[in-house]
Coordinates of C-alpha atoms in Angstrom, one line a residue:
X257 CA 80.6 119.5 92.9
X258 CA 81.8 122.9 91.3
X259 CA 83.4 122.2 87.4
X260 CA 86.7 123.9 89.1
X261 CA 87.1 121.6 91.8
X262 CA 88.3 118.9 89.9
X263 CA 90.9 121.0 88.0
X264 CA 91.5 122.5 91.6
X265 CA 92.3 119.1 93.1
X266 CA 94.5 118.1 90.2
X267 CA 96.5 121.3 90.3
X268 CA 96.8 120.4 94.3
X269 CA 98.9 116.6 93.2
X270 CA 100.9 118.6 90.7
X271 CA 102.2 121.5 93.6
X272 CA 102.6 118.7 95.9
X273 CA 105.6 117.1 93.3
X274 CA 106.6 120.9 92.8
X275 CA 106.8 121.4 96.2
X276 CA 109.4 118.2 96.6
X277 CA 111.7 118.8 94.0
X278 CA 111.8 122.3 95.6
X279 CA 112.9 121.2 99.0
X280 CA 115.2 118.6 97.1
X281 CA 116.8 121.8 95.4
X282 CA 116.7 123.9 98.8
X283 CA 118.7 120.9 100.5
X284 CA 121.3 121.2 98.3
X285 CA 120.1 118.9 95.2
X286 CA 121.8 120.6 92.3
X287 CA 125.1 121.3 94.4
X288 CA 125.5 117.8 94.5
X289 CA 125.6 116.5 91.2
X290 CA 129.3 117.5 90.2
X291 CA 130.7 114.0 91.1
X292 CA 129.7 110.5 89.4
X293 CA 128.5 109.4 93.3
X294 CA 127.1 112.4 94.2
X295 CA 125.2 112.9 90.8
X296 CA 123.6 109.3 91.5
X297 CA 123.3 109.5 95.1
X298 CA 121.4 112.8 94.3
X299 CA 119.4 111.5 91.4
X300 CA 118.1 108.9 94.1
X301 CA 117.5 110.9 96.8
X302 CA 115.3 112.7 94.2
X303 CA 113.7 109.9 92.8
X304 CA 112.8 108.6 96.1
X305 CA 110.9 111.5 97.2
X306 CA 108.9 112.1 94.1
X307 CA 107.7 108.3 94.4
X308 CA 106.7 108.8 98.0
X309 CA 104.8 111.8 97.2
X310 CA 103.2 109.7 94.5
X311 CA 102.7 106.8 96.9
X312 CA 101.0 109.2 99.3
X313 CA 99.0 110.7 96.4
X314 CA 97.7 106.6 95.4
X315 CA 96.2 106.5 99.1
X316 CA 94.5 109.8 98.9
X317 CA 93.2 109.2 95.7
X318 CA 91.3 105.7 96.8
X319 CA 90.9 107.2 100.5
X320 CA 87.2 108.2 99.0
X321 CA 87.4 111.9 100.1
X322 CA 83.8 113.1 99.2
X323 CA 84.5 115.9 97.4
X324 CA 87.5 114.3 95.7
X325 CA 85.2 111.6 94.8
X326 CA 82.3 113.3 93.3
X327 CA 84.6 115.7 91.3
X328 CA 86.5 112.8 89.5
X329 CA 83.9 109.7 90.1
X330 CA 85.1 106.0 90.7
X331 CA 86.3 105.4 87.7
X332 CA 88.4 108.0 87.1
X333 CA 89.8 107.7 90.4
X334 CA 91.1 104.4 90.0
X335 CA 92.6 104.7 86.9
X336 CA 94.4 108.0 88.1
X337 CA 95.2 105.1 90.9
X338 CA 97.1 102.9 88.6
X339 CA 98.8 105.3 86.9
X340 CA 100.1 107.7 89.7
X341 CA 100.9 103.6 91.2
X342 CA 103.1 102.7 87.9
X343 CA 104.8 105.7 88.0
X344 CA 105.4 105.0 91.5
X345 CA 106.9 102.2 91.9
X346 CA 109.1 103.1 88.6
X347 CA 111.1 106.1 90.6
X348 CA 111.1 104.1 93.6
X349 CA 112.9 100.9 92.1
X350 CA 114.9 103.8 90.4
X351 CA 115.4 104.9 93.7
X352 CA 117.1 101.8 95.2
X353 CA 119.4 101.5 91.8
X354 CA 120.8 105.2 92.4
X355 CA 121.4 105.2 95.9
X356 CA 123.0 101.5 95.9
X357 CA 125.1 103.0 92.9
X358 CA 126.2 106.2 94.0
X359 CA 127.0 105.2 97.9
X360 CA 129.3 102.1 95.6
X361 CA 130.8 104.8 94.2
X362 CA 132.3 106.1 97.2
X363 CA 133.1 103.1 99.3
X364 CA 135.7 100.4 98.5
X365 CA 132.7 97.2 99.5
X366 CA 131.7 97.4 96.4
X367 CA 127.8 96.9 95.0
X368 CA 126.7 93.9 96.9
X369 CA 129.1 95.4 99.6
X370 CA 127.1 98.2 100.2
X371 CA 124.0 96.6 99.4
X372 CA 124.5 94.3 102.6
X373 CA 125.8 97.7 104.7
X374 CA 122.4 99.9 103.8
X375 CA 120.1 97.2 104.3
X376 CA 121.8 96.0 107.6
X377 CA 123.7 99.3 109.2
X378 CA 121.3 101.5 108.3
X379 CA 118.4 102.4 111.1
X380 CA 114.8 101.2 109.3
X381 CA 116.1 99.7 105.9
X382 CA 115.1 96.1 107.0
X383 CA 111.5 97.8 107.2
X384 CA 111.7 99.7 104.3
X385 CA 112.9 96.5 102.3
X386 CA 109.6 94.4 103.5
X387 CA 107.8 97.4 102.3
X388 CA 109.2 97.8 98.8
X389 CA 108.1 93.7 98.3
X390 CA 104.6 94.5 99.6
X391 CA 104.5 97.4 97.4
X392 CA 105.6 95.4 94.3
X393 CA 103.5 92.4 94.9
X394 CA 100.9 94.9 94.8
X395 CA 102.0 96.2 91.5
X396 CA 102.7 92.9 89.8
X397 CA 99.0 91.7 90.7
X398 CA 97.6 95.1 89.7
X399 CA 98.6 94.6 86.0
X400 CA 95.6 93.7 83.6
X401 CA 96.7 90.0 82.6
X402 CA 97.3 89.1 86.5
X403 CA 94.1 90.8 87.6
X404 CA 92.1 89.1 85.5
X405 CA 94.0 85.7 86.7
X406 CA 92.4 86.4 90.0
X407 CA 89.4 86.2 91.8
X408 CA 88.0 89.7 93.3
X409 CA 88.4 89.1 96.7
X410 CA 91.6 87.3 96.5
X411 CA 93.1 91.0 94.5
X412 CA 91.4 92.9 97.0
X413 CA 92.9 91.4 99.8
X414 CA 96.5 91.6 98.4
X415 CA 96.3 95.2 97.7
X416 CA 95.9 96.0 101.5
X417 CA 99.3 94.7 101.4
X418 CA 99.7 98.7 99.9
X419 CA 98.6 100.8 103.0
X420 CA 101.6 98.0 104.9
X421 CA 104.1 98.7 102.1
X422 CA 103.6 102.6 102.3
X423 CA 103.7 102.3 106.5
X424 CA 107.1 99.8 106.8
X425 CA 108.7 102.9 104.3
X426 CA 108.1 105.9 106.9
X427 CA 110.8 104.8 109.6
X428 CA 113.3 104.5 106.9
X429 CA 112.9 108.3 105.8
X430 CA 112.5 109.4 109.4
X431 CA 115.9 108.0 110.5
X432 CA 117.7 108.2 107.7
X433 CA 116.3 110.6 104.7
X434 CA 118.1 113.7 104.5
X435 CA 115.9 115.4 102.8
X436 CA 112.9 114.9 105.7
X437 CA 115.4 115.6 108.3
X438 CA 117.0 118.5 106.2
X439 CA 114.5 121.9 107.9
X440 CA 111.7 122.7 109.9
X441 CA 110.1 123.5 106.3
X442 CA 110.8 119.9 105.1
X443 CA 109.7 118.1 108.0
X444 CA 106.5 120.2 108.5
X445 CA 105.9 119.2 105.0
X446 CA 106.3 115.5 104.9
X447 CA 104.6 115.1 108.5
X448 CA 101.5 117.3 107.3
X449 CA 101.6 115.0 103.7
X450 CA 101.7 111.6 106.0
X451 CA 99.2 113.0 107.9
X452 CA 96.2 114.4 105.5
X453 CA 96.7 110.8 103.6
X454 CA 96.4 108.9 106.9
X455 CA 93.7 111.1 108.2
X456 CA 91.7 110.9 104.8
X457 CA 91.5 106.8 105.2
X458 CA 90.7 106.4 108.9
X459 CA 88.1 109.5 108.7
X460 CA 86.6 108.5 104.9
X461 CA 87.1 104.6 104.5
X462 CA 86.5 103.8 108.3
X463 CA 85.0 105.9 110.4
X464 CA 82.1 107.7 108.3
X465 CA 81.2 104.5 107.2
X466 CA 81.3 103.1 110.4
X467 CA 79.2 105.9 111.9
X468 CA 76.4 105.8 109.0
X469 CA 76.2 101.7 109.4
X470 CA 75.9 101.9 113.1
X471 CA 74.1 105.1 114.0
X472 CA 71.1 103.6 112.3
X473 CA 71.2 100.2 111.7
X474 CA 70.3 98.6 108.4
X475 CA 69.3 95.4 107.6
X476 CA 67.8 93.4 104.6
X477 CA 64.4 93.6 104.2
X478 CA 63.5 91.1 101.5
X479 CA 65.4 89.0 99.0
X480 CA 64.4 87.9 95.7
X481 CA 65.3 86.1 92.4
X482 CA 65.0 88.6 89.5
X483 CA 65.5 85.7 86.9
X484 CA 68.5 82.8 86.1
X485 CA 71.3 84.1 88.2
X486 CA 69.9 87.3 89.4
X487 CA 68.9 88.3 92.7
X488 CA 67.4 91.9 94.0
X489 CA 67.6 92.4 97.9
X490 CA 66.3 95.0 99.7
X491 CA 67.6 97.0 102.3
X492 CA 66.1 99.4 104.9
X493 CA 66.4 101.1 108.1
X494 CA 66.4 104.7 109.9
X495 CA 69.7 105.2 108.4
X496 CA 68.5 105.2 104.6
X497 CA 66.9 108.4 105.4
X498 CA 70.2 109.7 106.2
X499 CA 72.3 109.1 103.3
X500 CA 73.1 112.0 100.5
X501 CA 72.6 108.9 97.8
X502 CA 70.9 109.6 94.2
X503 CA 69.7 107.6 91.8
X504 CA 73.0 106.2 89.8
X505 CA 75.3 105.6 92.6
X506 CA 77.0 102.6 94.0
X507 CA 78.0 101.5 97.5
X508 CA 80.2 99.2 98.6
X509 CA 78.1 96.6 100.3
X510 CA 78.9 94.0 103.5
X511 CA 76.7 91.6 104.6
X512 CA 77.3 90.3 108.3
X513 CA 75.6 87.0 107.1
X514 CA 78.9 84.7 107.9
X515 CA 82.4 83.9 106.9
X516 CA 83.8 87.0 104.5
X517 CA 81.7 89.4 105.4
X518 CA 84.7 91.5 105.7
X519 CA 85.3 91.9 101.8
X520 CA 83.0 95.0 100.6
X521 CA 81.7 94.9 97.0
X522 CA 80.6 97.0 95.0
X523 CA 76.9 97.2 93.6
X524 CA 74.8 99.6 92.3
X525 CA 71.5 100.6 94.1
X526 CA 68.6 99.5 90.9
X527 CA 65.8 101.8 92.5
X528 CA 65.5 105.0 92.7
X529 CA 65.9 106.1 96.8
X530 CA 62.8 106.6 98.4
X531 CA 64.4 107.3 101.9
X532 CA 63.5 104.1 103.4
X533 CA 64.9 101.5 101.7
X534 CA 67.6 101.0 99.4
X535 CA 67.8 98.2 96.4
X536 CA 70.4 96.3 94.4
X537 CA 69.7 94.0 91.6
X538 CA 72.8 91.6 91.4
X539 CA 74.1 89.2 88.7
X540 CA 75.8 86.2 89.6
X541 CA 79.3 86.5 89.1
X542 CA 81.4 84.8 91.7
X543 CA 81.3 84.0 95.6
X544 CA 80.3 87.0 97.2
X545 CA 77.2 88.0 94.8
X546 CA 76.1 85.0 94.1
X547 CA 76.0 84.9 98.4
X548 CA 73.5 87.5 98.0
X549 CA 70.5 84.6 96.9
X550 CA 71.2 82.9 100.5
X551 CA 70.6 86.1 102.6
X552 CA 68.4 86.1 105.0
X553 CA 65.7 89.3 105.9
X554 CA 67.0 90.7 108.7
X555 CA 70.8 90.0 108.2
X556 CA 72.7 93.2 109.0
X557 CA 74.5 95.3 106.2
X558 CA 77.4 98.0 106.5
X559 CA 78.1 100.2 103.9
X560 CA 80.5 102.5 102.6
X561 CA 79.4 105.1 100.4
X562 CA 77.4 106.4 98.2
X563 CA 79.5 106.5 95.3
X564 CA 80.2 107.3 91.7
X565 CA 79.2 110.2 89.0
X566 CA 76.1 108.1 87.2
X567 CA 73.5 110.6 88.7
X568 CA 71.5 113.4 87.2
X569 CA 73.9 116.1 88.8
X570 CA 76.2 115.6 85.8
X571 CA 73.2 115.9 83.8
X572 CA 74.0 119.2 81.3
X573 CA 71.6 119.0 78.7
X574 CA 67.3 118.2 78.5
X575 CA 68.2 114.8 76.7
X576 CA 68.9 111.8 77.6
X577 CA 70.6 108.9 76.2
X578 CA 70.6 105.9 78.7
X579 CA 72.5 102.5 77.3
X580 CA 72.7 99.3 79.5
X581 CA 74.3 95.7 78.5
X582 CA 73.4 92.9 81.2
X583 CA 73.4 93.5 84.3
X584 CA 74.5 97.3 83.6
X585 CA 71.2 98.2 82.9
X586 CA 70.8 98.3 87.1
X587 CA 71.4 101.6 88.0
X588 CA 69.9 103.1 84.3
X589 CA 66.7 101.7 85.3
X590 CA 67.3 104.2 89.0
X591 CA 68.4 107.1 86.6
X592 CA 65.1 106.4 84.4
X593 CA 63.1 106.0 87.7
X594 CA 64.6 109.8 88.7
X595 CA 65.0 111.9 86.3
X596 CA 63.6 114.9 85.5
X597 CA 61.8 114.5 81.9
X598 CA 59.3 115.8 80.1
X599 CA 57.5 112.8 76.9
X600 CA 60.4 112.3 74.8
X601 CA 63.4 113.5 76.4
X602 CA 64.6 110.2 77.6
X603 CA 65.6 107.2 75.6
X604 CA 67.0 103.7 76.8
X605 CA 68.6 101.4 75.1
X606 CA 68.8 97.9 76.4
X607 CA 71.1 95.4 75.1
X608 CA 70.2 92.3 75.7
X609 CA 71.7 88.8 74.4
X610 CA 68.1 86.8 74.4
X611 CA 64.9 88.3 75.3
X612 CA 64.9 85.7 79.0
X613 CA 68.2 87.9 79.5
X614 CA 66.8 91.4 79.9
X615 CA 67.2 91.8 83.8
X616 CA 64.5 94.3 84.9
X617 CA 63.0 94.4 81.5
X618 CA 58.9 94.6 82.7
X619 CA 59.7 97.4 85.2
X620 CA 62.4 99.3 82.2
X621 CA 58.9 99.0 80.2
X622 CA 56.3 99.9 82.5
X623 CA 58.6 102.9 83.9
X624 CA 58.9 104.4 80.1
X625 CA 55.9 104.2 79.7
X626 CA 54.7 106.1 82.6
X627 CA 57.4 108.8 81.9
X628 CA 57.1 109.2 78.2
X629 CA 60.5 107.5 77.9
X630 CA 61.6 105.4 74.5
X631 CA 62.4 102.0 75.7
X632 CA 64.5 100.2 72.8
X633 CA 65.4 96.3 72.9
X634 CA 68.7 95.1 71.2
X635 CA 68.6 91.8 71.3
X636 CA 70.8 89.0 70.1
X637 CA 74.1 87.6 70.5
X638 CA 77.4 89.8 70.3
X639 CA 79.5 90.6 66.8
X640 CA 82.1 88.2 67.6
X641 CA 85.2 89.2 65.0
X642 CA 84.9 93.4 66.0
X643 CA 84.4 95.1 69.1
X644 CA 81.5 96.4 69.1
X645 CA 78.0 97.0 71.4
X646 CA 75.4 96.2 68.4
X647 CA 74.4 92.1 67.8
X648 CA 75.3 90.0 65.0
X649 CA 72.6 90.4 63.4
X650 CA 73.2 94.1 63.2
X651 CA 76.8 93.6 61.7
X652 CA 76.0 95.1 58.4
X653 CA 75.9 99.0 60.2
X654 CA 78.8 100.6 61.6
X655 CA 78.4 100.8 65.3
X656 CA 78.0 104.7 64.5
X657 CA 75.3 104.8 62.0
X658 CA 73.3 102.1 64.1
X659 CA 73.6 104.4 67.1
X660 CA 72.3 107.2 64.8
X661 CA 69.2 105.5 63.6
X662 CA 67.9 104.7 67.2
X663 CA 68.5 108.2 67.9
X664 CA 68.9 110.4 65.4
X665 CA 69.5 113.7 67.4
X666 CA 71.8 112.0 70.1
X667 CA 74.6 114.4 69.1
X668 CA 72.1 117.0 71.8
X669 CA 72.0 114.3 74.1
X670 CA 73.4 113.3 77.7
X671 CA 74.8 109.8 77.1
X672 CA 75.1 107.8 80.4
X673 CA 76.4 104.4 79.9
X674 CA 76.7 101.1 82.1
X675 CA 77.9 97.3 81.0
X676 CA 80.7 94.9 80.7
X677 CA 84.5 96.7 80.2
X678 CA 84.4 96.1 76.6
X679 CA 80.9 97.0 75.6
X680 CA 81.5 100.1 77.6
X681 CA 84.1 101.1 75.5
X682 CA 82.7 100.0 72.4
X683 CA 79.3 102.1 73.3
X684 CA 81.6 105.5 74.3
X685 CA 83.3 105.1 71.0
X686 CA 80.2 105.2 69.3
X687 CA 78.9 108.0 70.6
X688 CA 82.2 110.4 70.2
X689 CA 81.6 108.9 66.5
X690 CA 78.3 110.0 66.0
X691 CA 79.0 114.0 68.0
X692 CA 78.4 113.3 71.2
X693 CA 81.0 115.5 73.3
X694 CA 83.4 113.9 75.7
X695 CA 81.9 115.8 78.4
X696 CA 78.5 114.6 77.8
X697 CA 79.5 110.8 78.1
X698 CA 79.2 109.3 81.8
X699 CA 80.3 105.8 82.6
X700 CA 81.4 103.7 85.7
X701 CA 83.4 101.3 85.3
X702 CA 83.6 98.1 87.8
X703 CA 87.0 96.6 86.5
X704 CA 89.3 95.8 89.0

C-alpha cells in the first residue's frame, strides 16, 4: 500500500469524530448548556455519540478491510482496537451518568426515579441496556490480567458478544436520539456510518473468505511432526494459486476436522508460497494447535486472509536483519526463503533455549547457505532478573552492544522480528538502541 494511505485512513477516523460533534453543535448542542439539566443532558447526548462513532470505528478497524489492513498490519490494528475500545466504553458509561443526571434534574422522580422511567418508558432502552452489558463484559475480559486468565477460544468467543452489544444499541438511537433523528444531514450520516461498518464485516470477514475457501477447495495435504510439540501441515488446492499471499503473512486457519472448527486461529504460513500449496509450522500451545498433530490428509480447511505487514513489501533498505525466538522463527524462515538478496545482505538470528529447540533449524541452515545468508544460533536459557532477548550466559553485554557485535552495521538494516510478547519487545528495544529507525522495525504480534 501507498505510505499516505495509512495517514489517509487515520485522518478519515479523526473527520468522522469532527463530523459528530459538528452535527451535535448544528442540533443545537452549545444552546443547551445554560441550565445545570440541560448542560448535563447535552454533555451526554454528546458523549454518547462520540462513543458510537468510536464503537463503529472498533468494528471497522477489525472488519480486515484489505487496504486498511495492509496499510496498518495486524498488530497495529488491534492495538488501535483496544484503545479506540477503552475510550469507548469511557464516553459511553459517561454517557449513561449525564443523561440519568441531567433528565433528574428536571423531573421530581428523582435519580433512581428516572432511572426506572428511561429504561422502561422509553422505546429501545431495554435493548440498549443488554447491549451496554455485552459491551462491558467485552471490555472487562479485554484487559491484560483477564486475558491472560483465559483460554484463546474462550476470549474469542466472548468478544463476539461486541458486534451483539453494538447491534441491541441502534434501536435505542433510532427511536429516541435526537441527534440521529435531528436532519436529513444527520440521519444520512449515521445510516451511511452503520452501514460502511456493517458492510466492511459481512463483505471482508465473511463473504471473501467464504468465496476463496469455497470457489476452490483446499484441503490438507500432509501432516507432520517437526520435533517435541511441533507439527507442520500442509495445505493445497486450486485455490492456493488464487491468493495475493507473500512470504511473511498469516491466515487465520479452520479446520472442518470435528467439534470447534468454528474458532479460526491464527498461524503463520513457514514456506515460502509456491502457488500450490501453503504451509504452517505450529507449536503446541493449547487445544486448537495442538489439534493440528491429529489432522488427517484430506480434511477440508477455510481460511480468512492473508494477513499481516511481515513481507518483503515493507522492505526499504538492501539489508536485512531477521530475528526469531521459538516458534517465531516460522514465518522468518518464509521471508529468508523469499527475499530478494544478493551473499551477505541477509542475516538471521535464531534464538533458541537448547539446541533440540531450534524449530526448523536444518532447513534455516541449508537455506542460508544456498542464499549467502548469515545464520546465527543463540542458544541457552533466558536472563531471568531483566527483560531481555540475549541468554544467561550472555548477561555480561547490554542487550545493545550484543546486538551490535552480531551485526555490526545493523543501524543500515531492515529489522523484521517475530517471538513471544516479551522478547519481541525486548528485541525492538534493542534495535532502536543500537540506530535502527522506528520505521525500519517490523513485527507482528499474536497477543490476544
Amino acid at each position: 500500500m501507498p505510505s499516505w494511505w495509512r495517514d489517509a485512513t487515520a485522518a478519515a477516523g479523526w473527520l468522522v469524530l469532527l463530523a459528530v460533534t459538528a452535527l451535535w453543535v448544528g442540533g443545537g448542542g452549545i444552546r443547551e448548556l445554560g441550565s445545570l439539566a440541560g448542560a448535563l443532558t447535552s454533555t451526554g447526548r454528546l458523549t454518547g455519540l462520540l462513543a458510537s462513532a468510536l464503537l463503529l470505528l472498533q468494528v471497522f478497524l477489525m472488519a480486515r478491510v484489505p487496504w486498511v489492513e495492509q496499510a496498518w498490519g495486524q498488530d497495529e490494528l488491534a492495538r488501535t482496537h483496544r484503545l479506540v475500545g477503552l475510550a469507548s466504553s469511557t464516553l459511553m458509561l459517561a454517557h449513561i451518568a449525564l443523561i440519568t443526571l441531567g433528565y433528574a434534574a428536571g423531573s421530581a422522580l428523582g435519580i433512581w426515579g428516572t432511572v426506572v422511567d428511561l429504561v422502561v418508558g422509553y422505546p429501545g432502552m431495554l435493548l440498549a441496556v443488554a447491549g451496554t452489558a455485552a459491551l462491558v463484559m467485552v471490555v472487562l475480559t479485554s484487559v491484560r490480567r483477564a486475558r491472560r486468565r483465559l483460554r484463546y477460544e474462550s476470549w474469542h468467543l466472548i468478544h463476539l458478544y461486541g458486534y451483539l452489544g453494538a447491534g441491541l444499541a441502534l434501536p435505542h438511537q433510532l427511536w429516541t436520539g435526537t441527534d440521529f433523528l435531528s436532519s436529513q444531514t444527520a440521519t444520512a450520516f449515521w445510516w451511511g456510518l452503520y452501514a460502511v461498518c456493517a458492510g466492511s464485516v459481512l463483505a471482508f470477514r465473511v463473504a471473501l473468505p467464504l468465496w476463496r475457501s469455497l470457489r476452490a477447495p483446499l484441503r490438507v495435504v500432509d501432516v507432520r511432526p517437526e520435533g517435541p510439540g511441533v507439527t507442520t501441515v500442509t495445505v493445497g488446492g486450486a485455490g492456493v494459486s488464487r491468493m495475493p499471499v507473500r512470504a511473511g503473512q498469516f491466515f487465520q486457519w479452520r479446520f472442518l476436522d470435528g467439534p470447534g472448527w468454528t474458532r479460526a486461529h491464527p498461524y503463520s504460513i513457514s514456506a515460502a508460497p509456491d502457488g500450490a500449496t501453503l504451509r504452517l509450522t505450529v507449536a503446541h500451545v493449547g487445544d486448537g494447535s495442538s489439534r493440528l498433530a491429529t489432522l488427517r490428509p484430506g480434511t477440508r480447511v477455510l481460511v480468512e486472509g492473508p494477513y499481516g505487514r511481515l513481507h518483503e513489501g515493507v522492505r526499504s533498505r538492501r539489508k536485512v536483519l531477521l530475528m526469531g525466538s521459538g516458534i517465531g522463527i516460522a514465518p522468518l524462515r518464509a521471508l529468508l526463503e523469499d527475499l530478494d538478496q544478493a551473499p551477505g545482505d541477509v542475516t538471521v538470528v535464531h534464538r533458541v533455549h537448547s539446541a533440540q529447540d531450534a524449530v526448523l533449524g536444518d532447513e534455516l541452515t541449508a537455506l542460508a547457505a544456498a542464499r549467502g545468508a548469515r545464520h546465527l544460533v543463540v542458544e541457552g536459557p533466558r536472563v531471568p532478573d531483566r527483560p531481555s532477548w540475549l541468554p544467561e550466559q550472555a548477561r555480561r553485554l547490554s542487550d545493545v552492544d550484543a546486538l551490535r557485535e552480531l551485526v555490526p552495521d545493523v543501524a543500515a538494516h531492515d529489522v523484521f522480528i517475530c517471538g513471544t510478547d516479551g522478547w519481541m519487545t525486548a528485541a525492538r528495544t534493542a534495535a532502536i538502541g543500537a540506530g535502527v529507525p522506528r520505521d525500519h522495525i517490523h513485527l507482528e504480534r499474536f497477543t490476544y
